[in-house]
Amino acid sequence: MKYRFLFICSMLVSFTLNFYAQSTLTLKGDMMYTNVTLSHNGISRNVSALIDTGASVCMIDSTFAVDSCNILLKESNAIIESALGISLRSISLNLDSLSIDGISYPMTRCFVVDLVNKLKHHAPKFIIGGNILKKELWCFNLREMIMTRWESSMKNIQGTLKWKNHEDYSDAFLNSIFLKGKVAGKNTRILFDSGSRRNFLPKHFGVFPTTTIELERGDIAQALIREKTNVCEDVELKIGENNFKLNFILSEEKYPTINTEFLWGKSFVLDYKNKRIYIL
């Protein structure tokens, strides 16, 4: 009886550690969203936020900031770049706090950007960037659609994907995740951008498109447009010992970009300290 009691207690402790913080995930296309609470100048707002590993720092839409959060905007005091390296002026500020399922992060730095004007109906009101994602061991369960703060030793790891960032590459942006692998048989670094609606393959890789589709494209610097785009289907992607087949949009970018599609149906943990993605 004594040993059974201890066993039950250890199970309860383990459960408490693993699921101390839990938030529901929502997929919009291939992008992950979760609910957060923004607090500033005595006003709090709940909002669905985009989880974006392709953003160095959190961002808030300028219209939402003014109309809903009563944030008084000053003159531009920062320059940021889009994924294609296009510079635009922004405003840097510290929110009083950002809360994710009860976990509060005081003085959260974020950039104010006119997301609605650029991305229209696809625009998020708030983006969770690397400056918050790196503060915890976040586990994203894409089977049960929950996001948890992982606080116990990790077991049942099926795969580990190592990454490099601005500390390793002079041309990499802050808090970036660049995986090492092969795309279409070519060795390359690969940007993992969970805020990207599509996977992108540079034209200079020489992969011929298999079809053409019409889709909407835009980013924080370029307004949304609808255009015909070349697509390469079932392109082989290898990262470590893991093999995938993905569809890629041909682009002018320097390196391939992948979103969370290759992790569908899995659970994974982002470990910014050790630069690892653990697939569970």
Coordinates of N, CA and C in Angstrom, one line a residue, residues 5-127:
F5 N 0.8 4.1 -2.9 CA 0.5 5.5 -2.6 C 1.6 6.5 -3.2
L6 N 2.9 6.0 -3.0 CA 4.0 6.8 -3.5 C 3.9 6.9 -5.1
F7 N 3.5 5.8 -5.7 CA 3.4 5.8 -7.1 C 2.3 6.7 -7.6
I8 N 1.1 6.7 -6.9 CA 0.0 7.6 -7.3 C 0.4 9.1 -7.1
C9 N 1.2 9.3 -6.0 CA 1.6 10.7 -5.7 C 2.6 11.2 -6.8
S10 N 3.5 10.3 -7.3 CA 4.4 10.7 -8.3 C 3.7 10.9 -9.6
M11 N 2.6 10.2 -9.9 CA 1.8 10.4 -11.1 C 1.2 11.8 -11.0
L12 N 0.6 12.2 -9.9 CA 0.0 13.4 -9.7 C 1.0 14.6 -9.9
V13 N 2.1 14.4 -9.3 CA 3.2 15.5 -9.4 C 3.6 15.6 -10.8
S14 N 3.8 14.5 -11.5 CA 4.2 14.6 -12.9 C 3.1 15.3 -13.8
F15 N 1.9 14.9 -13.5 CA 0.8 15.5 -14.3 C 0.8 17.1 -14.0
T16 N 0.9 17.4 -12.8 CA 0.9 18.9 -12.4 C 2.1 19.6 -13.1
L17 N 3.3 19.0 -13.1 CA 4.4 19.6 -13.8 C 4.2 19.8 -15.2
N18 N 3.7 18.7 -15.9 CA 3.6 18.8 -17.3 C 2.5 19.7 -17.8
F19 N 1.5 19.9 -17.0 CA 0.3 20.7 -17.5 C 0.0 21.8 -16.6
Y20 N 1.0 22.4 -16.0 CA 0.8 23.6 -15.2 C 0.2 24.7 -15.9
A21 N 0.6 24.9 -17.1 CA 0.0 26.0 -17.9 C -0.5 25.3 -19.2
Q22 N -1.7 25.6 -19.6 CA -2.3 25.0 -20.8 C -3.2 26.0 -21.5
S23 N -3.0 26.1 -22.8 CA -3.8 27.0 -23.6 C -4.2 26.3 -24.9
T24 N -5.4 26.6 -25.3 CA -6.0 26.0 -26.5 C -5.3 26.6 -27.8
L25 N -5.0 25.7 -28.7 CA -4.4 26.1 -30.0 C -5.5 26.1 -31.1
T26 N -5.5 27.0 -32.0 CA -6.4 27.0 -33.1 C -5.6 27.1 -34.4
L27 N -5.8 26.3 -35.4 CA -5.1 26.4 -36.7 C -6.0 27.2 -37.6
K28 N -5.3 28.2 -38.2 CA -5.9 29.0 -39.3 C -5.0 28.8 -40.5
G29 N -5.4 27.9 -41.4 CA -4.5 27.5 -42.5 C -3.5 26.6 -41.8
D30 N -2.2 26.9 -42.0 CA -1.1 26.2 -41.4 C -0.5 27.0 -40.2
M31 N -1.2 28.0 -39.7 CA -0.7 28.9 -38.7 C -1.4 28.6 -37.3
M32 N -0.6 28.7 -36.2 CA -1.1 28.4 -34.9 C -1.5 29.7 -34.2
Y33 N -2.7 29.7 -33.6 CA -3.1 30.8 -32.8 C -3.5 30.3 -31.4
T34 N -3.3 31.2 -30.4 CA -3.8 30.9 -29.0 C -4.2 32.2 -28.4
N35 N -5.1 32.1 -27.4 CA -5.6 33.3 -26.7 C -4.6 33.9 -25.7
V36 N -4.5 35.2 -25.7 CA -3.6 35.9 -24.8 C -4.4 37.1 -24.2
T37 N -3.9 37.7 -23.1 CA -4.4 38.9 -22.5 C -3.4 40.0 -22.5
L38 N -3.7 41.1 -23.2 CA -2.8 42.2 -23.2 C -3.3 43.3 -22.2
S39 N -2.3 43.8 -21.4 CA -2.7 44.8 -20.4 C -1.8 46.0 -20.5
H40 N -2.4 47.2 -20.6 CA -1.6 48.4 -20.7 C -2.4 49.6 -20.2
N41 N -1.8 50.4 -19.4 CA -2.4 51.6 -18.9 C -3.8 51.3 -18.3
G42 N -3.9 50.2 -17.5 CA -5.2 49.9 -16.8 C -6.2 49.2 -17.7
I43 N -5.9 49.0 -19.0 CA -6.9 48.3 -19.9 C -6.4 47.0 -20.2
S44 N -7.3 46.0 -20.2 CA -6.9 44.6 -20.5 C -7.8 44.1 -21.7
R45 N -7.2 43.4 -22.6 CA -8.0 42.9 -23.8 C -7.5 41.5 -24.0
N46 N -8.6 40.6 -24.2 CA -8.3 39.2 -24.7 C -8.3 39.2 -26.2
V47 N -7.3 38.5 -26.8 CA -7.2 38.5 -28.2 C -6.6 37.2 -28.7
S48 N -7.0 36.7 -29.9 CA -6.4 35.5 -30.5 C -5.1 36.0 -31.1
A49 N -3.9 35.4 -30.7 CA -2.6 35.8 -31.2 C -1.9 34.7 -32.0
L50 N -1.3 35.2 -33.1 CA -0.5 34.3 -33.9 C 0.8 33.9 -33.3
I51 N 1.2 32.7 -33.3 CA 2.4 32.2 -32.7 C 3.4 32.2 -33.9
D52 N 4.4 33.0 -33.9 CA 5.2 33.3 -35.0 C 6.7 33.1 -34.7
T53 N 7.3 32.0 -35.1 CA 8.8 31.8 -34.9 C 9.6 32.6 -35.9
G54 N 8.9 33.2 -36.9 CA 9.6 34.1 -37.9 C 9.6 35.5 -37.5
A55 N 9.1 35.8 -36.3 CA 9.1 37.2 -35.7 C 10.1 37.3 -34.6
S56 N 11.1 38.2 -34.7 CA 12.0 38.4 -33.6 C 11.4 38.8 -32.3
V57 N 10.4 39.7 -32.4 CA 9.8 40.3 -31.3 C 8.3 40.4 -31.5
C58 N 7.5 40.5 -30.4 CA 6.1 40.5 -30.6 C 5.6 41.7 -31.4
M59 N 4.5 41.7 -32.0 CA 3.9 42.8 -32.8 C 2.4 42.9 -32.4
I60 N 2.0 44.2 -32.5 CA 0.6 44.5 -32.3 C 0.1 45.3 -33.5
D61 N -1.1 45.1 -33.9 CA -1.7 45.9 -35.0 C -2.0 47.3 -34.5
S62 N -1.6 48.3 -35.3 CA -1.7 49.7 -34.9 C -3.2 50.1 -34.7
T63 N -4.1 49.6 -35.5 CA -5.5 49.9 -35.3 C -6.1 49.3 -34.0
F64 N -5.7 48.1 -33.8 CA -6.2 47.4 -32.5 C -5.5 48.1 -31.3
A65 N -4.3 48.5 -31.4 CA -3.6 49.2 -30.3 C -4.3 50.5 -29.9
V66 N -4.7 51.2 -30.9 CA -5.3 52.5 -30.6 C -6.8 52.4 -30.2
D67 N -7.5 51.6 -31.0 CA -9.0 51.6 -30.8 C -9.4 50.7 -29.6
S68 N -8.7 49.6 -29.4 CA -9.1 48.6 -28.4 C -8.3 48.7 -27.1
C69 N -7.0 49.0 -27.3 CA -6.1 49.0 -26.1 C -5.8 50.4 -25.6
N70 N -6.3 51.4 -26.3 CA -6.1 52.8 -25.9 C -4.6 53.2 -25.8
I71 N -3.8 52.7 -26.7 CA -2.4 53.0 -26.6 C -2.2 54.2 -27.5
L72 N -1.5 55.2 -26.9 CA -1.2 56.4 -27.6 C 0.1 56.3 -28.3
L73 N 0.0 56.4 -29.7 CA 1.2 56.2 -30.5 C 2.0 57.4 -30.7
K74 N 3.3 57.3 -30.6 CA 4.2 58.4 -30.8 C 4.8 58.3 -32.2
E75 N 5.8 59.1 -32.5 CA 6.5 59.1 -33.7 C 7.3 57.7 -33.8
S76 N 7.5 57.3 -35.1 CA 8.3 56.1 -35.3 C 9.6 56.2 -34.7
N77 N 10.0 55.1 -34.0 CA 11.3 55.1 -33.3 C 12.1 53.8 -33.6
A78 N 11.7 53.1 -34.6 CA 12.4 51.8 -34.9 C 12.2 51.5 -36.4
I79 N 13.2 50.7 -36.8 CA 13.2 50.2 -38.2 C 13.2 48.7 -38.1
I80 N 12.2 48.0 -38.8 CA 12.2 46.6 -38.8 C 12.2 46.1 -40.3
E81 N 12.4 44.8 -40.5 CA 12.5 44.3 -41.8 C 11.5 43.2 -42.0
S82 N 11.0 43.0 -43.2 CA 10.1 41.9 -43.6 C 10.9 40.7 -43.9
A83 N 10.3 39.6 -44.2 CA 10.9 38.4 -44.5 C 11.8 38.5 -45.7
L84 N 11.4 39.4 -46.6 CA 12.2 39.6 -47.8 C 13.2 40.7 -47.7
G85 N 13.4 41.2 -46.5 CA 14.5 42.2 -46.2 C 14.1 43.6 -46.5
I86 N 12.8 43.9 -46.7 CA 12.3 45.2 -46.9 C 12.1 46.0 -45.6
S87 N 12.7 47.1 -45.5 CA 12.7 47.9 -44.2 C 11.4 48.7 -44.2
L88 N 10.9 48.9 -42.9 CA 9.8 49.8 -42.7 C 9.9 50.4 -41.3
R89 N 9.3 51.6 -41.2 CA 9.4 52.3 -39.9 C 8.3 51.7 -39.0
S90 N 8.6 51.7 -37.7 CA 7.6 51.1 -36.7 C 7.8 51.9 -35.4
I91 N 7.0 51.5 -34.4 CA 7.1 52.1 -33.1 C 7.4 50.9 -32.1
S92 N 8.4 51.1 -31.3 CA 8.7 50.1 -30.3 C 8.2 50.6 -29.0
L93 N 7.5 49.7 -28.3 CA 7.0 50.0 -26.9 C 7.0 48.8 -26.0
N94 N 6.8 49.0 -24.8 CA 6.7 47.9 -23.8 C 5.3 47.9 -23.3
L95 N 4.6 46.8 -23.5 CA 3.3 46.6 -22.9 C 3.4 46.3 -21.4
D96 N 2.5 46.8 -20.6 CA 2.6 46.6 -19.2 C 2.7 45.1 -18.9
S97 N 1.9 44.3 -19.6 CA 2.0 42.8 -19.4 C 1.3 42.1 -20.6
L98 N 1.8 40.9 -20.8 CA 1.2 39.9 -21.7 C 1.0 38.7 -20.9
S99 N -0.2 38.1 -21.0 CA -0.5 36.9 -20.2 C -0.9 35.8 -21.1
I100 N -0.3 34.6 -21.0 CA -0.7 33.4 -21.7 C -1.2 32.4 -20.7
D101 N -2.5 32.2 -20.7 CA -3.1 31.2 -19.7 C -2.6 31.4 -18.3
G102 N -2.6 32.6 -17.8 CA -2.3 32.9 -16.5 C -0.8 33.2 -16.2
I103 N 0.1 32.9 -17.2 CA 1.5 33.2 -17.0 C 1.7 34.6 -17.5
S104 N 2.2 35.5 -16.7 CA 2.3 36.9 -17.0 C 3.7 37.3 -17.3
Y105 N 3.9 38.1 -18.4 CA 5.2 38.6 -18.8 C 5.2 40.1 -18.7
P106 N 5.6 40.7 -17.6 CA 5.6 42.2 -17.5 C 6.5 42.9 -18.5
M107 N 6.2 44.1 -18.9 CA 7.0 44.9 -19.7 C 7.4 44.1 -21.0
T108 N 6.4 43.6 -21.7 CA 6.7 42.9 -23.0 C 7.0 43.8 -24.1
R109 N 8.1 43.7 -24.7 CA 8.5 44.6 -25.8 C 7.7 44.1 -27.1
C110 N 7.2 45.1 -27.8 CA 6.5 44.7 -29.1 C 6.6 45.9 -30.0
F111 N 6.5 45.6 -31.3 CA 6.5 46.6 -32.4 C 5.0 46.9 -32.8
V112 N 4.7 48.1 -33.0 CA 3.4 48.5 -33.5 C 3.5 48.6 -35.0
V113 N 2.7 47.8 -35.7 CA 2.7 47.7 -37.2 C 1.3 47.7 -37.7
D114 N 1.2 48.3 -38.9 CA -0.1 48.4 -39.6 C -0.4 47.1 -40.3
L115 N -0.8 46.1 -39.5 CA -1.0 44.8 -40.1 C -2.3 44.7 -40.9
V116 N -3.3 45.3 -40.4 CA -4.6 45.3 -41.1 C -4.5 45.9 -42.5
N117 N -3.8 47.0 -42.6 CA -3.7 47.7 -43.9 C -3.0 46.8 -44.9
K118 N -2.0 46.0 -44.4 CA -1.2 45.2 -45.3 C -1.8 43.9 -45.6
L119 N -2.3 43.2 -44.5 CA -2.7 41.8 -44.7 C -4.2 41.6 -44.7
K120 N -4.9 42.7 -44.6 CA -6.4 42.7 -44.7 C -7.0 41.6 -43.8
H121 N -7.8 40.7 -44.4 CA -8.6 39.8 -43.6 C -7.7 38.7 -42.9
H122 N -6.4 38.6 -43.4 CA -5.5 37.6 -42.8 C -4.7 38.2 -41.6
A123 N -4.9 39.5 -41.3 CA -4.1 40.2 -40.3 C -4.4 39.7 -38.9
P124 N -3.4 39.3 -38.1 CA -3.6 39.0 -36.7 C -3.6 40.4 -36.0
K125 N -4.3 40.4 -34.8 CA -4.2 41.6 -34.0 C -3.0 41.7 -33.2
F126 N -2.5 40.5 -32.8 CA -1.2 40.4 -32.0 C -0.4 39.2 -32.5
I127 N 0.9 39.3 -32.5 CA 1.8 38.3 -32.8 C 2.8 38.0 -31.7

